[in-house]
Short mmCIF file of C-alpha atoms and ligand atoms in Angstrom, two decimals:
data_model
loop_
_atom_site.label_atom_id
_atom_site.label_comp_id
_atom_site.label_asym_id
_atom_site.label_seq_id
_atom_site.Cartn_x
_atom_site.Cartn_y
_atom_site.Cartn_z
CA MET A 1 119.57 228.86 -123.58
CA LEU A 2 120.77 225.53 -124.31
CA THR A 3 120.65 222.74 -121.33
CA PRO A 4 122.85 220.54 -121.08
CA VAL A 5 122.45 217.01 -122.83
CA VAL A 6 123.43 214.64 -120.23
CA ASP A 7 124.87 211.22 -120.82
CA ASP A 8 125.19 208.64 -118.11
CA ASP A 9 128.86 209.07 -117.09
CA GLY A 10 127.94 213.12 -116.70
CA ALA A 11 124.87 212.81 -114.85
CA PRO A 12 126.12 212.56 -111.18
CA PHE A 13 128.22 215.84 -112.18
CA TRP A 14 124.82 217.68 -113.06
CA GLY A 15 122.82 216.12 -110.22
CA TYR A 16 125.33 217.55 -107.58
CA ALA A 17 125.23 220.85 -109.23
CA ALA A 18 121.80 220.94 -109.04
CA GLN A 19 122.22 220.85 -105.37
CA GLY A 20 124.70 223.33 -105.22
CA GLU A 21 127.61 221.09 -105.04
CA LEU A 22 130.51 220.88 -106.86
CA ARG A 23 132.22 217.23 -107.24
CA VAL A 24 134.49 215.61 -109.28
CA GLN A 25 134.75 212.24 -110.47
CA THR A 26 137.81 210.41 -108.73
CA CYS A 27 138.97 207.24 -108.68
CA ALA A 28 137.97 205.11 -105.60
CA ASP A 29 141.10 202.94 -105.89
CA CYS A 30 144.08 205.08 -107.27
CA GLU A 31 142.46 208.35 -106.07
CA GLU A 32 143.14 210.18 -109.59
CA PRO A 33 140.53 212.58 -110.32
CA ARG A 34 139.19 212.49 -113.74
CA PHE A 35 137.12 214.73 -116.10
CA PRO A 36 135.24 214.15 -118.25
CA PRO A 37 133.53 211.62 -116.16
CA ARG A 38 134.12 208.21 -117.92
CA PRO A 39 133.30 204.30 -116.89
CA CYS A 40 136.60 203.33 -116.32
CA CYS A 41 140.03 205.16 -114.50
CA PRO A 42 142.93 205.51 -117.35
CA HIS A 43 145.68 205.52 -114.89
CA CYS A 44 144.71 201.95 -112.92
CA GLN A 45 141.59 200.60 -115.39
CA SER A 46 139.06 200.15 -112.09
CA PHE A 47 135.79 200.81 -112.67
CA ALA A 48 135.19 201.88 -108.84
CA SER A 49 134.35 205.85 -108.62
CA GLU A 50 133.20 208.23 -106.14
CA TRP A 51 132.08 212.10 -106.40
CA ARG A 52 134.52 214.17 -104.20
CA GLN A 53 133.33 217.86 -103.35
CA VAL A 54 136.16 220.66 -104.40
CA SER A 55 136.52 223.62 -102.52
CA GLY A 56 135.21 225.47 -105.84
CA ARG A 57 138.12 227.52 -106.09
CA GLY A 58 140.00 228.20 -109.47
CA ARG A 59 141.85 230.21 -111.83
CA VAL A 60 140.96 231.71 -115.45
CA TRP A 61 143.14 229.30 -117.71
CA SER A 62 141.81 231.57 -120.50
CA TYR A 63 138.48 233.32 -121.84
CA VAL A 64 137.00 234.17 -125.17
CA VAL A 65 134.20 237.02 -125.82
CA PRO A 66 131.98 235.24 -128.94
CA HIS A 67 130.00 237.70 -130.99
CA PRO A 68 127.09 236.87 -133.54
CA PRO A 69 126.52 234.85 -135.72
CA LEU A 70 125.37 232.84 -132.75
CA LEU A 71 122.02 230.82 -131.45
CA PRO A 72 119.38 233.53 -131.21
CA GLU A 73 119.34 233.65 -127.33
CA TYR A 74 122.82 233.57 -127.32
CA ALA A 75 123.18 236.54 -130.16
CA GLU A 76 120.90 238.59 -127.61
CA LEU A 77 123.29 238.40 -124.65
CA ALA A 78 126.59 239.13 -126.95
CA PRO A 79 129.14 240.27 -126.44
CA TYR A 80 129.51 237.95 -123.16
CA ASN A 81 132.51 235.93 -122.02
CA VAL A 82 133.30 231.90 -121.78
CA ILE A 83 135.71 231.16 -119.53
CA LEU A 84 137.87 228.12 -118.82
CA VAL A 85 138.73 227.61 -115.22
CA GLU A 86 141.53 225.44 -113.71
CA LEU A 87 140.52 223.94 -110.48
CA ALA A 88 143.01 224.97 -107.50
CA ASP A 89 142.13 221.28 -105.87
CA ALA A 90 143.07 219.52 -109.06
CA PRO A 91 144.75 221.91 -111.79
CA ARG A 92 144.41 219.63 -114.80
CA ILE A 93 140.66 219.66 -114.26
CA ARG A 94 139.08 222.42 -116.44
CA LEU A 95 135.76 223.62 -116.61
CA VAL A 96 134.36 225.76 -119.23
CA GLY A 97 131.81 228.44 -117.63
CA ASN A 98 131.07 231.95 -117.04
CA LEU A 99 132.25 234.97 -115.39
CA VAL A 100 129.00 236.72 -113.84
CA THR A 101 128.68 239.18 -111.25
CA GLY A 102 126.62 237.25 -109.10
CA PRO A 103 124.36 233.91 -108.93
CA ASP A 104 121.92 233.82 -111.73
CA ALA A 105 123.30 236.84 -113.23
CA PRO A 106 123.45 236.66 -117.10
CA LEU A 107 126.25 235.76 -119.15
CA ASN A 108 127.05 239.20 -120.53
CA SER A 109 127.03 240.55 -116.67
CA LEU A 110 130.70 241.25 -115.86
CA SER A 111 132.50 243.41 -118.84
CA PRO A 112 134.81 241.49 -120.66
CA ASP A 113 137.53 243.66 -119.74
CA ARG A 114 137.37 242.75 -116.19
CA ILE A 115 138.83 239.39 -116.78
CA ARG A 116 142.29 238.42 -116.79
CA ILE A 117 143.81 235.12 -117.36
CA GLY A 118 145.16 233.85 -113.60
CA ALA A 119 142.27 235.63 -111.93
CA ARG A 120 140.87 233.59 -108.99
CA VAL A 121 137.55 232.88 -109.27
CA GLN A 122 134.72 231.12 -107.08
CA VAL A 123 131.78 228.84 -107.87
CA VAL A 124 128.30 229.92 -107.74
CA PHE A 125 125.24 228.21 -108.75
CA SER A 126 122.16 229.41 -111.01
CA GLY A 127 118.53 228.35 -110.05
CA ASP A 128 118.76 225.86 -112.87
CA GLY A 129 121.91 224.26 -111.74
CA LEU A 130 124.75 225.37 -114.12
CA PRO A 131 127.97 226.28 -112.12
CA GLN A 132 128.79 229.87 -112.60
CA TRP A 133 131.84 231.71 -111.47
CA MET A 134 132.64 235.16 -109.89
CA LEU A 135 135.79 236.73 -109.32
CA GLU A 136 137.05 236.37 -105.86
CA ARG A 137 138.11 239.92 -105.50
CA PRO A 138 135.59 241.75 -107.39
CA MET B 1 159.13 185.86 -146.88
CA ALA B 2 159.63 189.51 -147.70
CA ILE B 3 160.13 191.81 -144.80
CA THR B 4 157.34 194.44 -144.89
CA ALA B 5 158.82 197.68 -146.21
CA GLY B 6 155.89 199.85 -145.22
CA ILE B 7 154.28 202.44 -147.44
CA LYS B 8 156.95 204.56 -147.79
CA ASP B 9 157.06 205.83 -151.76
CA ALA B 10 155.18 202.66 -152.26
CA THR B 11 152.14 204.47 -153.86
CA ALA B 12 151.73 208.00 -155.40
CA ILE B 13 148.95 210.26 -156.37
CA ALA B 14 148.38 209.67 -159.88
CA GLY B 15 145.50 212.19 -160.44
CA ILE B 16 143.82 214.82 -158.98
CA GLY B 17 140.07 216.60 -160.30
CA GLN B 18 138.03 219.55 -158.50
CA THR B 19 134.87 221.38 -159.63
CA ALA B 20 134.62 225.06 -159.40
CA PHE B 21 134.50 226.55 -156.01
CA ALA B 22 131.66 229.02 -155.10
CA ARG B 23 129.53 230.14 -152.20
CA GLN B 24 126.82 228.75 -153.81
CA LEU B 25 126.49 225.88 -156.78
CA PRO B 26 123.39 224.56 -158.45
CA GLU B 27 124.19 221.09 -158.62
CA SER B 28 123.61 218.20 -155.39
CA GLU B 29 126.56 217.44 -153.23
CA ARG B 30 126.52 213.91 -154.94
CA THR B 31 126.66 215.06 -158.71
CA LEU B 32 129.56 217.75 -157.65
CA ALA B 33 131.41 214.29 -156.36
CA CYS B 34 130.71 212.49 -159.56
CA ARG B 35 132.53 215.48 -161.39
CA ALA B 36 135.38 215.98 -159.19
CA ILE B 37 135.95 212.21 -159.37
CA LEU B 38 135.75 211.67 -163.16
CA ALA B 39 138.07 214.69 -163.66
CA ALA B 40 140.78 213.28 -161.10
CA LEU B 41 140.39 209.81 -163.05
CA ASP B 42 140.70 211.54 -166.56
CA ASP B 43 143.69 213.63 -165.37
CA ALA B 44 145.22 209.93 -164.35
CA GLY B 45 144.43 208.44 -167.69
CA ILE B 46 142.48 205.72 -165.68
CA ALA B 47 139.22 204.49 -166.63
CA PRO B 48 136.48 204.46 -163.79
CA ALA B 49 135.99 200.59 -164.13
CA GLU B 50 139.31 200.05 -162.86
CA VAL B 51 138.80 201.82 -159.50
CA ASP B 52 138.27 199.18 -156.76
CA ALA B 53 138.82 201.52 -153.57
CA LEU B 54 137.17 204.35 -152.01
CA ALA B 55 138.17 206.25 -149.30
CA SER B 56 136.36 209.57 -147.73
CA PHE B 57 135.32 211.20 -144.62
CA THR B 58 132.69 209.97 -142.12
CA MET B 59 130.73 213.58 -142.84
CA GLU B 60 130.80 212.65 -146.64
CA GLU B 61 127.21 212.60 -147.42
CA THR B 62 127.45 210.84 -150.73
CA ASP B 63 128.47 207.38 -149.87
CA GLU B 64 130.23 204.35 -151.69
CA VAL B 65 127.63 202.98 -153.18
CA GLU B 66 125.92 205.58 -154.96
CA VAL B 67 129.28 207.05 -156.16
CA ALA B 68 130.48 203.51 -157.60
CA LYS B 69 127.00 203.42 -159.16
CA ALA B 70 126.78 206.24 -160.74
CA LEU B 71 130.42 206.47 -162.24
CA GLY B 72 130.65 202.61 -163.34
CA LEU B 73 133.35 201.87 -161.06
CA GLY B 74 134.28 198.14 -160.88
CA ASP B 75 134.24 195.52 -158.32
CA LEU B 76 135.42 197.62 -154.87
CA THR B 77 137.71 195.45 -152.60
CA PHE B 78 138.59 197.99 -150.04
CA PHE B 79 136.38 201.25 -148.73
CA SER B 80 136.99 203.33 -145.66
CA LYS B 81 135.62 205.99 -143.98
CA VAL B 82 137.54 208.65 -141.34
CA GLY B 83 135.72 210.62 -138.64
CA TYR B 84 136.72 213.74 -136.79
CA GLY B 85 135.70 216.61 -139.69
CA GLY B 86 138.59 218.07 -140.92
CA GLY B 87 141.01 215.96 -139.57
CA GLY B 88 140.34 213.00 -142.19
CA SER B 89 141.15 214.62 -145.08
CA CYS B 90 144.95 213.41 -145.47
CA ALA B 91 144.03 209.75 -143.62
CA THR B 92 141.45 209.28 -146.93
CA VAL B 93 144.92 209.14 -148.82
CA ALA B 94 146.80 207.56 -146.16
CA HIS B 95 144.01 204.60 -145.97
CA LEU B 96 144.35 204.44 -149.75
CA ALA B 97 148.09 204.04 -149.48
CA ALA B 98 148.27 201.68 -147.08
CA ALA B 99 145.61 199.15 -149.12
CA ILE B 100 147.19 199.58 -152.24
CA ALA B 101 150.86 199.09 -150.96
CA SER B 102 149.11 195.73 -148.91
CA GLY B 103 147.90 194.45 -152.00
CA GLN B 104 144.39 195.03 -150.96
CA ALA B 105 143.33 197.07 -154.01
CA THR B 106 144.80 198.90 -156.82
CA VAL B 107 143.03 202.08 -157.76
CA GLY B 108 141.82 204.08 -155.08
CA VAL B 109 139.98 207.59 -155.08
CA ALA B 110 139.52 209.66 -152.29
CA TRP B 111 137.07 212.42 -152.24
CA ARG B 112 135.44 215.28 -150.67
CA SER B 113 131.93 217.17 -151.89
CA ARG B 114 130.60 219.56 -149.67
CA LYS B 115 127.92 222.37 -149.93
CA ARG B 116 128.87 224.19 -146.69
CA GLY B 117 128.08 227.47 -148.51
CA SER B 118 124.70 227.18 -149.48
CA GLY B 119 124.13 224.61 -146.64
CA PRO B 120 123.09 225.12 -142.77
CA ARG B 121 126.13 225.84 -140.43
CA PRO B 122 126.74 222.90 -138.69
CA TRP B 123 126.67 224.39 -135.11
CA LYS B 124 123.41 225.77 -135.87
CA ASN B 125 122.18 222.11 -135.52
CA THR B 126 121.39 221.64 -131.72
CA ALA B 127 119.61 218.57 -132.17
CA VAL B 128 122.34 216.11 -133.42
CA GLN B 129 125.16 217.43 -130.71
CA LEU B 130 126.73 214.68 -129.15
CA PRO B 131 125.97 214.68 -125.45
CA THR B 132 129.41 213.58 -124.20
CA PRO B 133 131.68 216.64 -125.34
CA ALA B 134 128.93 219.12 -125.67
CA GLN B 135 127.64 219.19 -122.28
CA TRP B 136 130.75 220.56 -120.78
CA THR B 137 130.68 223.70 -122.91
CA ARG B 138 127.62 224.56 -125.14
CA PRO B 139 125.49 225.53 -122.33
CA PHE B 140 127.73 228.01 -121.13
CA GLY B 141 127.81 229.74 -125.33
CA LEU B 142 131.17 228.16 -126.11
CA LEU B 143 128.76 227.19 -129.42
CA ARG B 144 131.21 227.02 -132.15
CA PRO B 145 134.38 225.82 -133.41
CA ALA B 146 136.11 229.52 -133.44
CA ASP B 147 134.90 229.63 -129.55
CA GLU B 148 136.58 226.49 -128.78
CA ILE B 149 140.16 227.45 -130.87
CA ALA B 150 139.77 230.86 -129.67
CA MET B 151 140.00 229.52 -126.02
CA LEU B 152 143.29 228.15 -126.79
CA THR B 153 144.51 231.22 -129.17
CA ARG B 154 144.20 233.61 -125.98
CA ARG B 155 146.13 231.25 -123.85
CA HIS B 156 148.90 230.86 -126.47
CA MET B 157 149.01 234.65 -126.72
CA HIS B 158 149.08 234.90 -123.12
CA GLU B 159 152.11 232.19 -122.54
CA TYR B 160 154.15 233.02 -125.65
CA GLY B 161 153.70 236.57 -126.75
CA THR B 162 151.54 235.32 -129.97
CA THR B 163 150.17 238.52 -131.57
CA ARG B 164 147.33 239.35 -133.67
CA ASP B 165 149.88 240.51 -136.37
CA HIS B 166 151.25 236.95 -136.12
CA LEU B 167 147.63 235.72 -136.78
CA PHE B 168 147.62 238.21 -139.60
CA ASN B 169 150.58 237.08 -141.30
CA VAL B 170 148.81 233.61 -141.83
CA ALA B 171 145.66 235.34 -143.45
CA LEU B 172 147.84 237.39 -145.54
CA ALA B 173 150.25 234.76 -146.91
CA CYS B 174 147.16 232.53 -147.88
CA ARG B 175 145.48 235.46 -149.09
CA ASN B 176 148.30 236.66 -151.16
CA ARG B 177 148.60 233.07 -152.75
CA ALA B 178 144.60 233.15 -153.69
CA ASN B 179 145.58 236.61 -155.49
CA GLN B 180 147.54 234.20 -157.50
CA ASN B 181 145.05 231.46 -157.94
CA PRO B 182 141.80 232.08 -160.64
CA ALA B 183 140.15 229.24 -158.90
CA ALA B 184 140.34 230.47 -155.82
CA ILE B 185 137.15 232.47 -154.28
CA MET B 186 139.05 235.52 -152.97
CA TYR B 187 141.45 235.56 -155.95
CA ASP B 188 140.26 239.13 -156.67
CA ARG B 189 140.09 240.62 -153.10
CA PRO B 190 143.32 241.86 -151.81
CA LEU B 191 143.89 241.74 -148.02
CA THR B 192 145.06 244.52 -146.37
CA ARG B 193 146.34 245.02 -142.41
CA GLU B 194 143.93 248.02 -142.05
CA MET B 195 141.09 245.35 -143.03
CA TYR B 196 142.18 243.03 -140.91
CA MET B 197 142.46 244.92 -137.89
CA THR B 198 139.27 246.71 -138.13
CA SER B 199 136.98 243.83 -139.21
CA ARG B 200 134.42 242.28 -136.96
CA TRP B 201 135.03 239.97 -134.18
CA ILE B 202 133.50 236.35 -134.56
CA SER B 203 134.91 235.15 -131.08
CA GLU B 204 137.71 237.58 -129.23
CA PRO B 205 140.54 236.98 -130.08
CA LEU B 206 139.71 235.93 -133.48
CA CYS B 207 138.26 238.26 -135.86
CA LEU B 208 136.44 237.80 -139.25
CA PHE B 209 139.49 237.11 -141.31
CA ASP B 210 140.78 234.73 -138.70
CA ASN B 211 137.95 232.40 -140.01
CA CYS B 212 137.79 230.16 -143.21
CA LEU B 213 135.51 230.48 -145.78
CA GLU B 214 131.92 228.79 -146.48
CA THR B 215 132.30 226.84 -149.70
CA ASP B 216 130.29 224.74 -152.11
CA GLY B 217 132.53 222.52 -154.11
CA ALA B 218 134.27 218.87 -154.65
CA LEU B 219 137.69 217.81 -154.95
CA ALA B 220 139.09 213.98 -155.75
CA CYS B 221 142.56 212.22 -156.34
CA VAL B 222 143.60 208.71 -157.51
CA VAL B 223 146.45 206.99 -155.46
CA VAL B 224 147.86 203.80 -157.26
CA SER B 225 151.18 201.89 -156.92
CA ALA B 226 154.46 203.79 -157.42
CA GLU B 227 154.85 201.43 -160.47
CA ARG B 228 151.62 201.99 -162.08
CA ALA B 229 152.04 206.00 -161.40
CA ARG B 230 155.14 205.61 -163.47
CA ASP B 231 153.16 204.97 -166.71
CA CYS B 232 150.09 207.44 -166.08
CA ARG B 233 150.61 210.69 -167.55
CA ARG B 234 151.50 213.01 -164.94
CA THR B 235 154.40 213.21 -162.95
CA PRO B 236 153.91 210.64 -160.16
CA VAL B 237 153.79 212.43 -156.24
CA TYR B 238 155.07 209.87 -154.14
CA ILE B 239 153.02 209.17 -150.85
CA HIS B 240 156.27 209.09 -148.71
CA SER B 241 155.37 208.77 -145.19
CA ALA B 242 151.71 209.08 -143.53
CA ALA B 243 149.99 209.33 -140.39
CA GLN B 244 146.85 209.47 -138.35
CA GLY B 245 147.02 211.22 -134.71
CA LEU B 246 144.71 210.69 -131.61
CA PRO B 247 146.67 211.21 -128.68
CA ALA B 248 146.48 209.71 -125.36
CA GLN B 249 143.39 211.06 -122.97
CA HIS B 250 142.36 213.34 -126.13
CA HIS B 251 138.75 214.70 -125.77
CA GLY B 252 136.09 216.07 -128.58
CA MET B 253 137.05 219.11 -130.58
CA VAL B 254 139.83 220.36 -128.39
CA ASN B 255 140.91 218.99 -125.32
CA TYR B 256 140.98 221.45 -122.68
CA TRP B 257 141.74 218.54 -120.08
CA ASN B 258 145.00 216.98 -120.69
CA ASP B 259 148.24 218.14 -118.93
CA ASP B 260 148.90 220.53 -121.78
CA PRO B 261 145.95 221.50 -123.95
CA LEU B 262 148.20 223.87 -126.56
CA THR B 263 150.15 220.17 -127.60
CA GLY B 264 147.23 218.60 -129.50
CA PRO B 265 146.93 215.75 -132.31
CA ALA B 266 149.49 217.38 -134.66
CA TRP B 267 152.54 216.53 -132.16
CA THR B 268 151.15 212.72 -132.59
CA ALA B 269 150.82 212.64 -136.07
CA ALA B 270 154.22 214.37 -136.49
CA ARG B 271 156.10 211.95 -134.00
CA HIS B 272 154.81 209.23 -136.80
CA LEU B 273 155.41 210.93 -139.87
CA TRP B 274 159.04 211.85 -139.37
CA LYS B 275 159.94 208.57 -138.07
CA HIS B 276 159.06 206.92 -141.15
CA ALA B 277 160.63 209.54 -143.32
CA ASP B 278 163.84 210.07 -145.12
CA PHE B 279 163.84 213.85 -144.32
CA THR B 280 163.21 216.14 -141.77
CA PRO B 281 161.23 219.60 -141.14
CA GLU B 282 164.55 221.74 -142.32
CA ASP B 283 163.93 219.64 -145.71
CA VAL B 284 160.13 220.60 -146.33
CA GLN B 285 159.96 223.42 -149.10
CA VAL B 286 156.38 223.96 -149.27
CA ALA B 287 153.59 222.93 -147.06
CA GLN B 288 149.90 222.95 -147.10
CA ILE B 289 148.51 223.32 -142.98
CA TYR B 290 144.93 223.08 -142.22
CA ASP B 291 143.26 226.23 -141.71
CA ALA B 292 139.96 226.53 -140.60
CA PHE B 293 141.31 229.24 -138.46
CA THR B 294 144.67 231.27 -138.71
CA ALA B 295 145.55 230.20 -134.78
CA LEU B 296 145.70 226.55 -135.83
CA ILE B 297 149.09 227.78 -138.34
CA PRO B 298 151.31 228.52 -134.99
CA LEU B 299 149.86 225.54 -133.10
CA SER B 300 150.36 223.30 -136.10
CA LEU B 301 153.93 224.65 -137.03
CA GLU B 302 155.03 223.75 -133.59
CA GLY B 303 153.70 220.31 -133.59
CA TYR B 304 155.24 219.24 -136.72
CA GLY B 305 158.79 220.45 -135.74
CA PHE B 306 159.30 223.63 -137.73
CA CYS B 307 159.77 225.62 -134.66
CA GLY B 308 160.07 224.60 -130.76
CA ARG B 309 157.21 225.11 -128.57
CA GLY B 310 155.83 228.39 -128.40
CA GLU B 311 157.49 229.84 -130.99
CA GLY B 312 154.72 229.31 -133.79
CA GLY B 313 153.41 233.27 -133.76
CA ALA B 314 157.16 234.41 -134.40
CA PHE B 315 157.79 232.04 -137.11
CA THR B 316 155.50 234.05 -139.34
CA GLU B 317 157.39 236.78 -138.92
CA GLY B 318 159.74 238.35 -141.82
CA GLY B 319 157.36 236.85 -144.73
CA ALA B 320 158.32 233.14 -143.86
CA LEU B 321 155.20 231.95 -144.89
CA GLU B 322 155.11 233.76 -148.41
CA ILE B 323 156.67 232.51 -151.60
CA GLY B 324 160.58 233.02 -151.17
CA GLY B 325 160.19 232.55 -147.20
CA ARG B 326 161.50 229.73 -144.97
CA LEU B 327 158.14 227.98 -145.74
CA PRO B 328 155.78 228.70 -148.40
CA MET B 329 152.22 227.95 -147.10
CA ASN B 330 148.60 227.13 -148.30
CA THR B 331 149.85 228.17 -152.09
CA GLY B 332 146.40 227.92 -153.68
CA GLY B 333 145.12 230.00 -150.94
CA GLY B 334 144.18 227.51 -148.01
CA GLY B 335 140.74 227.26 -146.61
CA LEU B 336 141.04 230.80 -145.76
CA SER B 337 140.94 232.12 -149.17
CA GLU B 338 140.75 229.64 -151.82
CA ALA B 339 138.15 227.12 -150.74
CA TYR B 340 136.94 225.38 -147.50
CA VAL B 341 136.27 221.88 -148.16
CA HIS B 342 137.53 220.34 -145.05
CA GLY B 343 141.23 220.70 -146.27
CA PHE B 344 141.02 218.69 -149.30
CA ASN B 345 142.29 221.09 -151.52
CA LEU B 346 145.25 221.25 -149.53
CA ILE B 347 146.17 217.94 -151.15
CA THR B 348 145.32 218.94 -154.50
CA GLU B 349 147.60 221.87 -154.33
CA GLY B 350 150.48 220.05 -152.84
CA VAL B 351 149.98 217.83 -155.47
CA ARG B 352 150.40 220.65 -157.94
CA GLN B 353 153.44 221.82 -156.11
CA LEU B 354 155.43 218.96 -156.97
CA ARG B 355 154.15 218.51 -160.52
CA GLY B 356 155.44 221.99 -160.85
CA THR B 357 152.06 223.58 -162.05
CA SER B 358 150.68 225.72 -158.78
CA THR B 359 149.67 229.22 -159.60
CA ALA B 360 152.03 230.17 -156.96
CA GLN B 361 154.86 227.67 -157.96
CA VAL B 362 157.83 227.26 -155.17
CA PRO B 363 160.83 227.16 -157.43
CA GLY B 364 162.14 223.09 -157.47
CA ALA B 365 159.74 222.12 -154.95
CA GLY B 366 160.61 218.50 -154.35
CA THR B 367 158.76 217.76 -150.65
CA CYS B 368 155.47 218.91 -149.35
CA LEU B 369 154.06 218.72 -145.67
CA VAL B 370 150.04 218.35 -145.96
CA THR B 371 148.12 218.37 -142.85
CA ALA B 372 144.54 218.02 -141.66
CA GLY B 373 142.57 219.58 -139.10
CA GLU B 374 144.66 220.46 -135.67
CA GLY B 375 142.83 220.03 -132.60
CA VAL B 376 140.65 216.94 -133.55
CA PRO B 377 142.02 213.71 -134.34
CA THR B 378 144.28 214.45 -137.33
CA SER B 379 146.12 213.32 -140.18
CA ALA B 380 148.97 214.58 -142.30
CA LEU B 381 151.22 213.61 -145.19
CA LEU B 382 154.79 213.79 -146.72
CA LEU B 383 154.97 214.27 -150.22
CA ARG B 384 157.45 213.97 -152.71
CA ASN B 385 158.41 213.87 -156.52
ZN1 LIG C 401 142.27 204.64 -110.75
#
């Protein structure tokens, strides 16, 4: 499976995720959260930022179900789901992820017909530090 | 001192050329590029030594040095490459128009040569992925452009009631036009609703027929001043308006992170395009809309102002995209059914319509919109005769 190819701006996100925390880069001056992370605030041009923990709750904004041709390790799991989650704390911040039946469950652990746009989800973390998502009401 | 008049109708496309299209062609991309460019210059009746400007894509593998050296081009005073894959197609022509209108060059050639059919699929290369966009998507299995666009498609369906039948209307219009075009890869392969609805999934809600072809081929066009074009052997096709579009707070292949991910770069390009045009979307008689995926058509129809926000699916109903409909589209078959060469065949087909030489001619067509890829930083042209 592919692991994140991290850049300087994204490194803190993955560092916190490895500790089981979902944190979002936020401007230290105007307090606007931003994603994906970047060096400078697009609202006030401040270079000062901090990583604020969010509740980890969100809603499914959209989802897809990929089928082959795919990279071999993903093809073995197909069809699986990929969801886009809108964070409850910051609705314009949307994270790509997978809806699974529990921490460390594979990408295809939940049947695609269980997924609905608008469904409430909660973050969990896999052993290798990737955020995953579970239905709040399974 | 002269007041700058912009580029409106200052330049024209005087020649177009192409190779055959196929899943696999034996010749190299460089050879195919040379053949397409020579065909376009021959079509215009302009000698290679007169070319002093080139424009192509950053993804183009044949560079200016090699092309100029092989073809015996003259001294080049302008050369430009545009990024973001299929978003750059119309911008190559726009850069030449701006260069020629401002006196930086006199004869420009834009081209695209690609062996996408016989080469590897770009998304299979995991080594060259830029970390910045890919770290947020690829580990989760959102691997291919089809997956990224399918995410927007599902949301458009949810918010606006767009259906698979609407996407089928797009696929069918392209296929019907390809069935009239002997150069099209799908010339002798009709498409039915049954075939579409029972085909395999690629990324739900997109099926096989929602995805473009994988093609080897090359195309080129020649841009000169309007005055010069009137002395060439073909009907001049004037570049009436041109625009690029990179919206504020855009990100990567598609932008899931702005206020409204269903409002893409097309909206930005369209605002500039129409601001500098003497006509409106109602006056456009035929369109060549970038169709790497069927779902890009509803999004583009909305972005370029042919219908309201959310109405792009419904717009396709009642044969609107067919010959005789409100907006005949991709009249050579497009990327879905003629050839997928990063949208360059949409430019040459726009020229054919305005010359009156298309294999699916819209009677009396006088205006044509050509667009580049939606989702990525994009570009568009308004052509007239
Ligand atoms: Zn700020």
